[in-house]
């Protein structure tokens, strides 16, 4: 099988790493990729938002499967363009990807499907914003309706901060605050069948102790030793399957990766948000634990044959990933700094720990930072404590001027 992965972040590196280990994959390509992905896949320059260009590249390569990683190309309809030339593609249509592309659309689908979520208001005027903020009170949860690379949500006790964020958005969803721990659960779908993966937890805040601004994610771990063993079955029954059934009923079947961000509240499971693609950094830990070869599962999704898929096999190991971010992230990050220590990790920590590249590029012989989140250092172990120790040992070998990372990823869970 020849596979083309679209994207250039750590999620795509994790996908490419898993696909490169799949004996059924005979050729692996990635566009545009990054410095780390170049070690396992052949890179190609492409505008990943240009469906015609992606379809032309896939055709020229003779790809048997295209995997679209990021949300922006999915919302832009890139998967539709690839399907139109007859190539199987893992990823929802532009219409179905609105589940992530519009918070208001997602709320409407959840209402139709009877999926439990936070009460909310969709606001477009200052008066509506003030009314919604007053109705819910602190802490205020304000979400940009559109795509914002994981940084469009503000949760604050300060009404002026909440109002300022809301006024900066064209359309905004203001909703009740959901208490309780958060869980990310991915499911592979083909429009009808829903195949859940193992749950993970990510860390959105920039600083230790869940302080600082929201980011795209500073680390993750899986499994969740504190979670109810029946959680996956419950979410499949009350959230994932009803959502896929509702989208099919509306004539916009969802094929690809459905990501449910959940809050385990005192009143039960509630959906915080849906994404239409693998989450970053949770993908890094979930795929580290997946034993079943990946390509066939994604192809079954693309071909509508997930019902024929054998049950997924999982490693007993735990996995932890720690994000190394640029100076000043999540504000305007500094880029172009050389990254050192990658060879040391490969020599001293493999195979239990490895580095997945997010925002990197080659500059001659050097690898330099090229984004806010630069690396996802991922490790496995017999339990979370061992995986965590291995991940942080590898992080300690990496040198990137001004870089930052959280020191408390999976700390509480490892002690559980």
Coordinates of C-alpha atoms in Angstrom, one line a residue:
X1 CA 0.0 0.0 0.0
X2 CA 1.3 3.5 -0.9
X3 CA 0.2 6.0 1.6
X4 CA 0.3 9.8 1.5
X5 CA -0.1 11.8 4.8
X6 CA -1.1 15.5 4.6
X7 CA 0.3 17.8 7.3
X8 CA 3.5 18.7 9.0
X9 CA 3.1 18.5 12.8
X10 CA 3.8 16.0 15.6
X11 CA 0.4 14.3 15.0
X12 CA 1.5 13.6 11.4
X13 CA 4.9 12.4 12.6
X14 CA 3.1 10.0 14.9
X15 CA 0.9 8.8 12.1
X16 CA 3.9 8.4 9.8
X17 CA 5.9 6.6 12.4
X18 CA 3.0 4.1 12.9
X19 CA 2.5 3.7 9.2
X20 CA 6.2 3.2 8.6
X21 CA 6.1 0.2 11.0
X22 CA 3.2 -1.4 9.2
X23 CA 4.4 -4.2 7.0
X24 CA 1.5 -3.5 4.5
X25 CA 2.9 0.0 3.7
X26 CA 5.3 -0.3 0.8
X27 CA 5.8 3.4 0.2
X28 CA 5.2 6.4 2.6
X29 CA 4.9 10.0 1.5
X30 CA 4.1 13.2 3.5
X31 CA 3.3 16.7 2.3
X32 CA 4.6 19.0 3.4
X33 CA 6.1 17.1 6.4
X34 CA 8.9 18.3 8.7
X35 CA 12.5 17.5 9.5
X36 CA 11.6 14.5 11.7
X37 CA 9.0 13.0 9.2
X38 CA 11.7 13.1 6.5
X39 CA 13.4 10.2 8.3
X40 CA 10.5 7.9 7.7
X41 CA 8.7 9.3 4.7
X42 CA 9.4 11.0 1.4
X43 CA 8.4 14.7 1.6
X44 CA 6.7 16.7 -1.0
X45 CA 5.9 20.5 -1.1
X46 CA 2.2 21.2 -1.3
X47 CA -0.3 23.8 -0.2
X48 CA -2.3 21.5 2.2
X49 CA -5.4 23.8 1.9
X50 CA -5.5 23.3 -1.9
X51 CA -7.6 20.2 -2.6
X52 CA -6.7 20.2 -6.3
X53 CA -3.0 20.2 -5.6
X54 CA -3.3 17.5 -3.0
X55 CA -5.4 15.3 -5.3
X56 CA -2.9 15.9 -8.2
X57 CA 0.0 14.9 -5.9
X58 CA -1.9 11.8 -4.7
X59 CA -2.7 10.8 -8.3
X60 CA 0.9 11.3 -9.4
X61 CA 2.2 9.2 -6.6
X62 CA -0.3 6.4 -7.3
X63 CA -1.4 6.6 -3.7
X64 CA -3.7 3.9 -2.4
X65 CA -4.7 5.9 0.6
X66 CA -4.5 9.6 1.6
X67 CA -4.6 10.5 5.3
X68 CA -5.5 14.1 6.0
X69 CA -4.0 15.1 9.4
X70 CA -4.9 18.7 10.3
X71 CA -8.4 20.3 10.7
X72 CA -7.9 23.3 8.3
X73 CA -7.5 21.1 5.2
X74 CA -10.5 19.0 6.2
X75 CA -12.8 22.0 6.7
X76 CA -11.5 23.4 3.3
X77 CA -12.8 20.2 1.6
X78 CA -9.4 18.6 0.8
X79 CA -10.8 15.1 1.5
X80 CA -13.6 15.8 -1.0
X81 CA -11.1 16.7 -3.7
X82 CA -9.2 13.5 -3.2
X83 CA -12.4 11.4 -3.2
X84 CA -13.4 13.0 -6.4
X85 CA -10.4 11.5 -8.2
X86 CA -11.2 8.1 -6.9
X87 CA -8.5 7.7 -4.2
X88 CA -9.6 6.4 -0.8
X89 CA -9.1 9.1 1.9
X90 CA -9.1 9.0 5.7
X91 CA -10.9 12.2 6.8
X92 CA -14.4 13.6 6.7
X93 CA -15.9 15.8 4.0
X94 CA -15.8 19.5 4.3
X95 CA -19.5 19.5 5.4
X96 CA -19.0 16.8 8.1
X97 CA -15.8 18.5 9.3
X98 CA -17.9 21.5 10.3
X99 CA -18.4 19.5 13.5
X100 CA -15.0 21.0 14.3
X101 CA -15.2 24.0 12.0
X102 CA -18.2 25.5 13.7
X103 CA -18.9 25.2 17.5
X104 CA -22.5 26.3 16.7
X105 CA -23.0 23.5 14.1
X106 CA -21.6 21.0 16.6
X107 CA -24.1 22.1 19.3
X108 CA -26.9 21.8 16.8
X109 CA -25.9 18.3 15.9
X110 CA -25.6 17.3 19.5
X111 CA -29.1 18.7 20.2
X112 CA -30.5 16.6 17.3
X113 CA -28.6 13.5 18.5
X114 CA -29.5 13.9 22.2
X115 CA -25.9 14.0 23.1
X116 CA -25.2 15.4 26.6
X117 CA -23.2 18.7 26.5
X118 CA -23.0 22.1 28.3
X119 CA -25.9 24.5 28.0
X120 CA -24.9 27.3 25.6
X121 CA -25.8 30.5 23.7
X122 CA -24.6 31.4 20.2
X123 CA -23.9 35.2 20.2
X124 CA -23.2 37.7 17.5
X125 CA -23.9 41.0 19.2
X126 CA -22.5 42.8 22.3
X127 CA -25.9 42.7 23.9
X128 CA -26.2 38.9 23.3
X129 CA -22.7 38.4 24.7
X130 CA -23.5 40.4 27.9
X131 CA -26.8 38.5 28.4
X132 CA -25.0 35.1 28.1
X133 CA -22.2 36.0 30.4
X134 CA -24.7 37.2 33.0
X135 CA -26.8 34.1 32.6
X136 CA -24.0 31.7 33.3
X137 CA -21.7 33.7 35.7
X138 CA -18.2 32.7 36.5
X139 CA -16.1 30.8 35.6
X140 CA -16.9 32.0 32.0
X141 CA -16.4 29.7 29.0
X142 CA -16.1 31.6 25.7
X143 CA -15.4 29.8 22.4
X144 CA -14.7 31.3 19.0
X145 CA -17.2 29.6 16.7
X146 CA -14.5 28.9 14.0
X147 CA -11.2 27.2 13.8
X148 CA -8.5 28.7 16.1
X149 CA -5.8 26.0 16.2
X150 CA -6.8 24.9 19.7
X151 CA -6.4 28.4 21.1
X152 CA -9.9 29.9 20.5
X153 CA -11.3 29.0 24.0
X154 CA -11.0 31.2 27.1
X155 CA -12.0 30.0 30.5
X156 CA -11.7 32.8 33.1
X157 CA -13.2 34.2 36.3
X158 CA -12.7 37.7 34.9
X159 CA -15.8 38.9 33.1
X160 CA -13.9 41.6 31.3
X161 CA -11.4 39.1 29.9
X162 CA -14.3 36.9 28.8
X163 CA -16.1 39.8 27.2
X164 CA -13.0 41.0 25.3
X165 CA -12.4 37.5 23.8
X166 CA -16.1 37.3 22.8
X167 CA -16.1 40.7 21.2
X168 CA -13.0 39.8 19.2
X169 CA -14.9 36.9 17.5
X170 CA -17.3 37.2 14.7
X171 CA -19.6 34.6 16.2
X172 CA -19.0 33.1 19.7
X173 CA -20.4 30.3 21.8
X174 CA -20.8 31.0 25.5
X175 CA -21.6 28.1 27.7
X176 CA -21.8 26.8 31.2
X177 CA -18.6 25.7 32.9
X178 CA -18.2 21.9 33.2
X179 CA -16.5 20.6 36.3
X180 CA -14.6 17.4 36.6
X181 CA -11.6 15.8 34.9
X182 CA -11.3 16.0 31.1
X183 CA -10.8 13.0 28.8
X184 CA -10.1 12.8 25.0
X185 CA -11.6 9.8 23.2
X186 CA -10.9 9.1 19.5
X187 CA -13.1 7.0 17.3
X188 CA -12.5 5.8 13.8
X189 CA -15.7 6.0 11.7
X190 CA -16.8 5.1 8.2
X191 CA -20.2 7.0 8.3
X192 CA -22.0 4.1 10.0
X193 CA -19.6 2.0 12.1
X194 CA -17.8 3.6 15.1
X195 CA -14.6 2.0 16.4
X196 CA -13.4 3.7 19.6
X197 CA -9.7 3.9 20.5
X198 CA -8.3 4.1 24.0
X199 CA -8.9 7.3 26.0
X200 CA -6.1 9.8 26.8
X201 CA -5.8 13.0 28.8
X202 CA -4.1 16.1 27.5
X203 CA -2.8 19.2 29.3
X204 CA -4.0 22.4 27.6
X205 CA -2.5 25.1 29.9
X206 CA 1.0 26.3 29.2
X207 CA 2.3 26.1 32.8
X208 CA 2.6 23.6 35.6
X209 CA -0.5 23.2 37.8
X210 CA -2.8 24.1 34.9
X211 CA -1.8 27.7 35.1
X212 CA -1.2 30.1 32.2
X213 CA -2.9 30.5 28.8
X214 CA -4.6 27.8 26.8
X215 CA -2.4 26.2 24.2
X216 CA -2.7 23.5 21.5
X217 CA -1.6 21.0 24.2
X218 CA 1.6 20.6 26.3
X219 CA 1.5 16.9 26.9
X220 CA -0.7 13.8 27.2
X221 CA -0.8 10.3 28.7
X222 CA -2.7 7.0 28.2
X223 CA -4.2 4.9 29.7
X224 CA -6.2 6.6 32.5
X225 CA -5.9 4.5 35.6
X226 CA -8.5 6.5 37.4
X227 CA -11.2 6.3 34.8
X228 CA -14.2 3.9 34.9
X229 CA -13.5 0.8 32.9
X230 CA -16.9 1.2 31.3
X231 CA -16.2 4.7 30.1
X232 CA -15.4 3.9 26.5
X233 CA -18.6 1.8 26.1
X234 CA -20.7 4.5 27.7
X235 CA -19.3 7.2 25.4
X236 CA -19.7 5.0 22.4
X237 CA -23.4 4.5 23.3
X238 CA -24.3 8.1 24.4
X239 CA -22.0 10.3 22.4
X240 CA -20.1 8.8 19.4
X241 CA -22.7 6.5 17.8
X242 CA -25.6 9.0 18.2
X243 CA -23.5 11.8 16.6
X244 CA -22.5 9.6 13.6
X245 CA -26.1 8.4 13.2
X246 CA -27.3 12.0 13.3
X247 CA -24.8 13.2 10.7
X248 CA -25.8 10.3 8.4
X249 CA -29.5 11.2 8.9
X250 CA -28.7 14.7 7.8
X251 CA -27.0 13.5 4.6
X252 CA -23.5 14.4 5.7
X253 CA -22.0 11.0 6.8
X254 CA -18.9 11.3 9.0
X255 CA -16.0 9.2 7.8
X256 CA -12.6 9.6 9.5
X257 CA -11.5 10.4 13.0
X258 CA -14.2 11.7 15.4
X259 CA -12.6 13.2 18.5
X260 CA -14.7 13.8 21.6
X261 CA -13.4 16.1 24.3
X262 CA -15.3 15.1 27.4
X263 CA -15.8 16.4 30.9
X264 CA -16.6 13.7 33.6
X265 CA -18.9 15.9 35.7
X266 CA -20.8 15.2 38.8
X267 CA -23.9 14.8 36.6
X268 CA -22.2 12.4 34.2
X269 CA -20.3 12.6 30.9
X270 CA -20.6 15.8 29.0
X271 CA -19.1 16.8 25.6
X272 CA -16.9 19.8 25.7
X273 CA -16.1 19.8 22.0
X274 CA -15.8 17.6 18.9
X275 CA -12.8 17.6 16.6
X276 CA -12.8 16.1 13.1
X277 CA -9.2 14.7 13.2
X278 CA -6.6 13.0 15.5
X279 CA -5.8 15.3 18.4
X280 CA -2.3 16.6 19.1
X281 CA -0.7 15.6 21.5
X282 CA -3.0 12.7 22.4
X283 CA -2.4 10.9 19.1
X284 CA 1.3 10.5 20.1
X285 CA 0.3 8.4 23.2
X286 CA -2.6 6.5 21.7
X287 CA -0.7 5.3 18.7
X288 CA 2.3 4.4 20.9
X289 CA -0.1 1.9 22.5
X290 CA -1.9 0.6 19.4
X291 CA -0.7 -2.9 18.5
X292 CA -2.9 -3.4 15.4
X293 CA -1.2 -2.2 12.2
X294 CA -2.6 1.2 11.4
X295 CA -2.9 1.4 7.5
X296 CA -5.6 -1.3 7.2
X297 CA -7.8 0.3 9.9
X298 CA -7.6 3.7 8.1
X299 CA -8.3 2.1 4.7
X300 CA -11.4 0.3 6.1
X301 CA -12.6 3.7 7.3
X302 CA -12.0 5.2 3.9
X303 CA -13.7 2.3 2.1
X304 CA -16.7 2.1 4.4
X305 CA -15.8 -1.4 5.5
X306 CA -15.1 -0.9 9.3
X307 CA -17.7 -3.5 10.1
X308 CA -15.2 -6.1 8.8
X309 CA -12.4 -4.8 11.0
X310 CA -11.1 -7.2 13.6
X311 CA -11.1 -5.9 17.2
X312 CA -8.2 -3.6 17.9
X313 CA -5.2 -5.0 19.8
X314 CA -3.5 -2.8 22.5
X315 CA -0.2 -3.0 24.2
X316 CA -0.2 -3.3 28.0
X317 CA 2.3 -0.4 28.2
X318 CA 1.5 3.1 29.2
X319 CA 2.6 6.1 27.2
X320 CA 3.5 9.7 28.1
X321 CA 4.3 12.6 25.7
X322 CA 5.8 15.9 26.8
X323 CA 5.8 18.9 24.4
X324 CA 8.9 21.1 24.1
X325 CA 7.7 24.5 23.0
X326 CA 9.4 27.6 21.7
X327 CA 10.3 30.7 23.7
X328 CA 7.1 32.8 24.2
X329 CA 4.6 30.1 23.1
X330 CA 1.6 30.3 22.9
X331 CA 2.1 34.0 22.0
X332 CA 4.3 34.8 19.0
X333 CA 6.9 32.1 19.3
X334 CA 10.6 32.6 18.5
X335 CA 11.7 30.3 15.6
X336 CA 15.0 29.5 13.9
X337 CA 16.8 28.3 17.0
X338 CA 19.0 25.2 16.6
X339 CA 17.8 22.0 18.3
X340 CA 20.5 19.8 19.8
X341 CA 20.4 16.4 21.6
X342 CA 18.1 14.5 19.1
X343 CA 20.9 12.1 18.2
X344 CA 21.6 11.5 21.9
X345 CA 17.9 10.5 22.5
X346 CA 18.0 8.2 19.5
X347 CA 21.2 6.5 20.8
X348 CA 20.4 6.3 24.5
X349 CA 16.7 6.2 25.0
X350 CA 15.4 4.1 22.0
X351 CA 13.2 2.2 21.6
X352 CA 11.3 3.2 24.8
X353 CA 11.5 6.9 24.1
X354 CA 11.6 8.8 20.9
X355 CA 11.1 12.3 19.6
X356 CA 8.2 13.3 17.3
X357 CA 8.8 16.6 15.4
X358 CA 6.1 19.3 15.4
X359 CA 7.5 22.7 14.4
X360 CA 10.9 21.9 12.9
X361 CA 12.8 22.3 9.6
X362 CA 16.2 21.6 8.2
X363 CA 18.7 24.4 7.9
X364 CA 21.7 22.8 6.3
X365 CA 22.9 20.1 8.6
X366 CA 21.1 21.5 11.6
X367 CA 17.5 21.0 12.7
X368 CA 15.9 24.3 13.9
X369 CA 12.6 25.4 15.5
X370 CA 9.9 26.4 13.0
X371 CA 6.8 26.8 15.2
X372 CA 5.3 27.2 18.7
X373 CA 5.2 23.5 19.7
X374 CA 8.6 22.2 18.5
X375 CA 8.8 18.5 19.6
X376 CA 6.7 15.8 21.3
X377 CA 9.0 13.6 23.4
X378 CA 7.1 10.3 23.7
X379 CA 7.9 7.3 25.9
X380 CA 6.4 4.0 26.8
X381 CA 6.8 2.0 30.0
X382 CA 5.3 -0.8 32.1
X383 CA 3.2 1.9 33.9
X384 CA 2.7 5.6 33.8
X385 CA 5.5 6.2 36.3
X386 CA 8.1 4.4 34.2
X387 CA 6.8 6.0 30.9
X388 CA 7.0 9.4 32.6
X389 CA 10.5 8.9 33.9
X390 CA 11.7 7.9 30.4
X391 CA 10.0 10.8 28.7
X392 CA 11.5 13.4 31.0
X393 CA 14.9 11.7 30.8
X394 CA 14.8 12.2 27.0
X395 CA 13.5 15.8 27.4
X396 CA 16.5 16.4 29.6
X397 CA 18.9 15.6 26.7
X398 CA 17.3 18.2 24.3
X399 CA 18.8 21.6 24.1
X400 CA 16.7 24.4 22.5
X401 CA 17.5 28.0 23.6
X402 CA 14.6 29.6 25.5
X403 CA 12.4 26.5 25.2
X404 CA 9.7 25.6 27.8
X405 CA 7.9 22.4 28.9
X406 CA 5.6 21.4 31.7
X407 CA 7.2 19.2 34.4
X408 CA 3.9 17.8 35.7
X409 CA 2.5 15.8 32.7
X410 CA 0.9 12.6 34.1
X411 CA 2.3 13.3 37.6
X412 CA -0.9 12.8 39.5
X413 CA -2.0 9.8 37.4
X414 CA 1.4 8.2 37.8
X415 CA 1.0 8.3 41.6
X416 CA -2.6 7.0 41.5

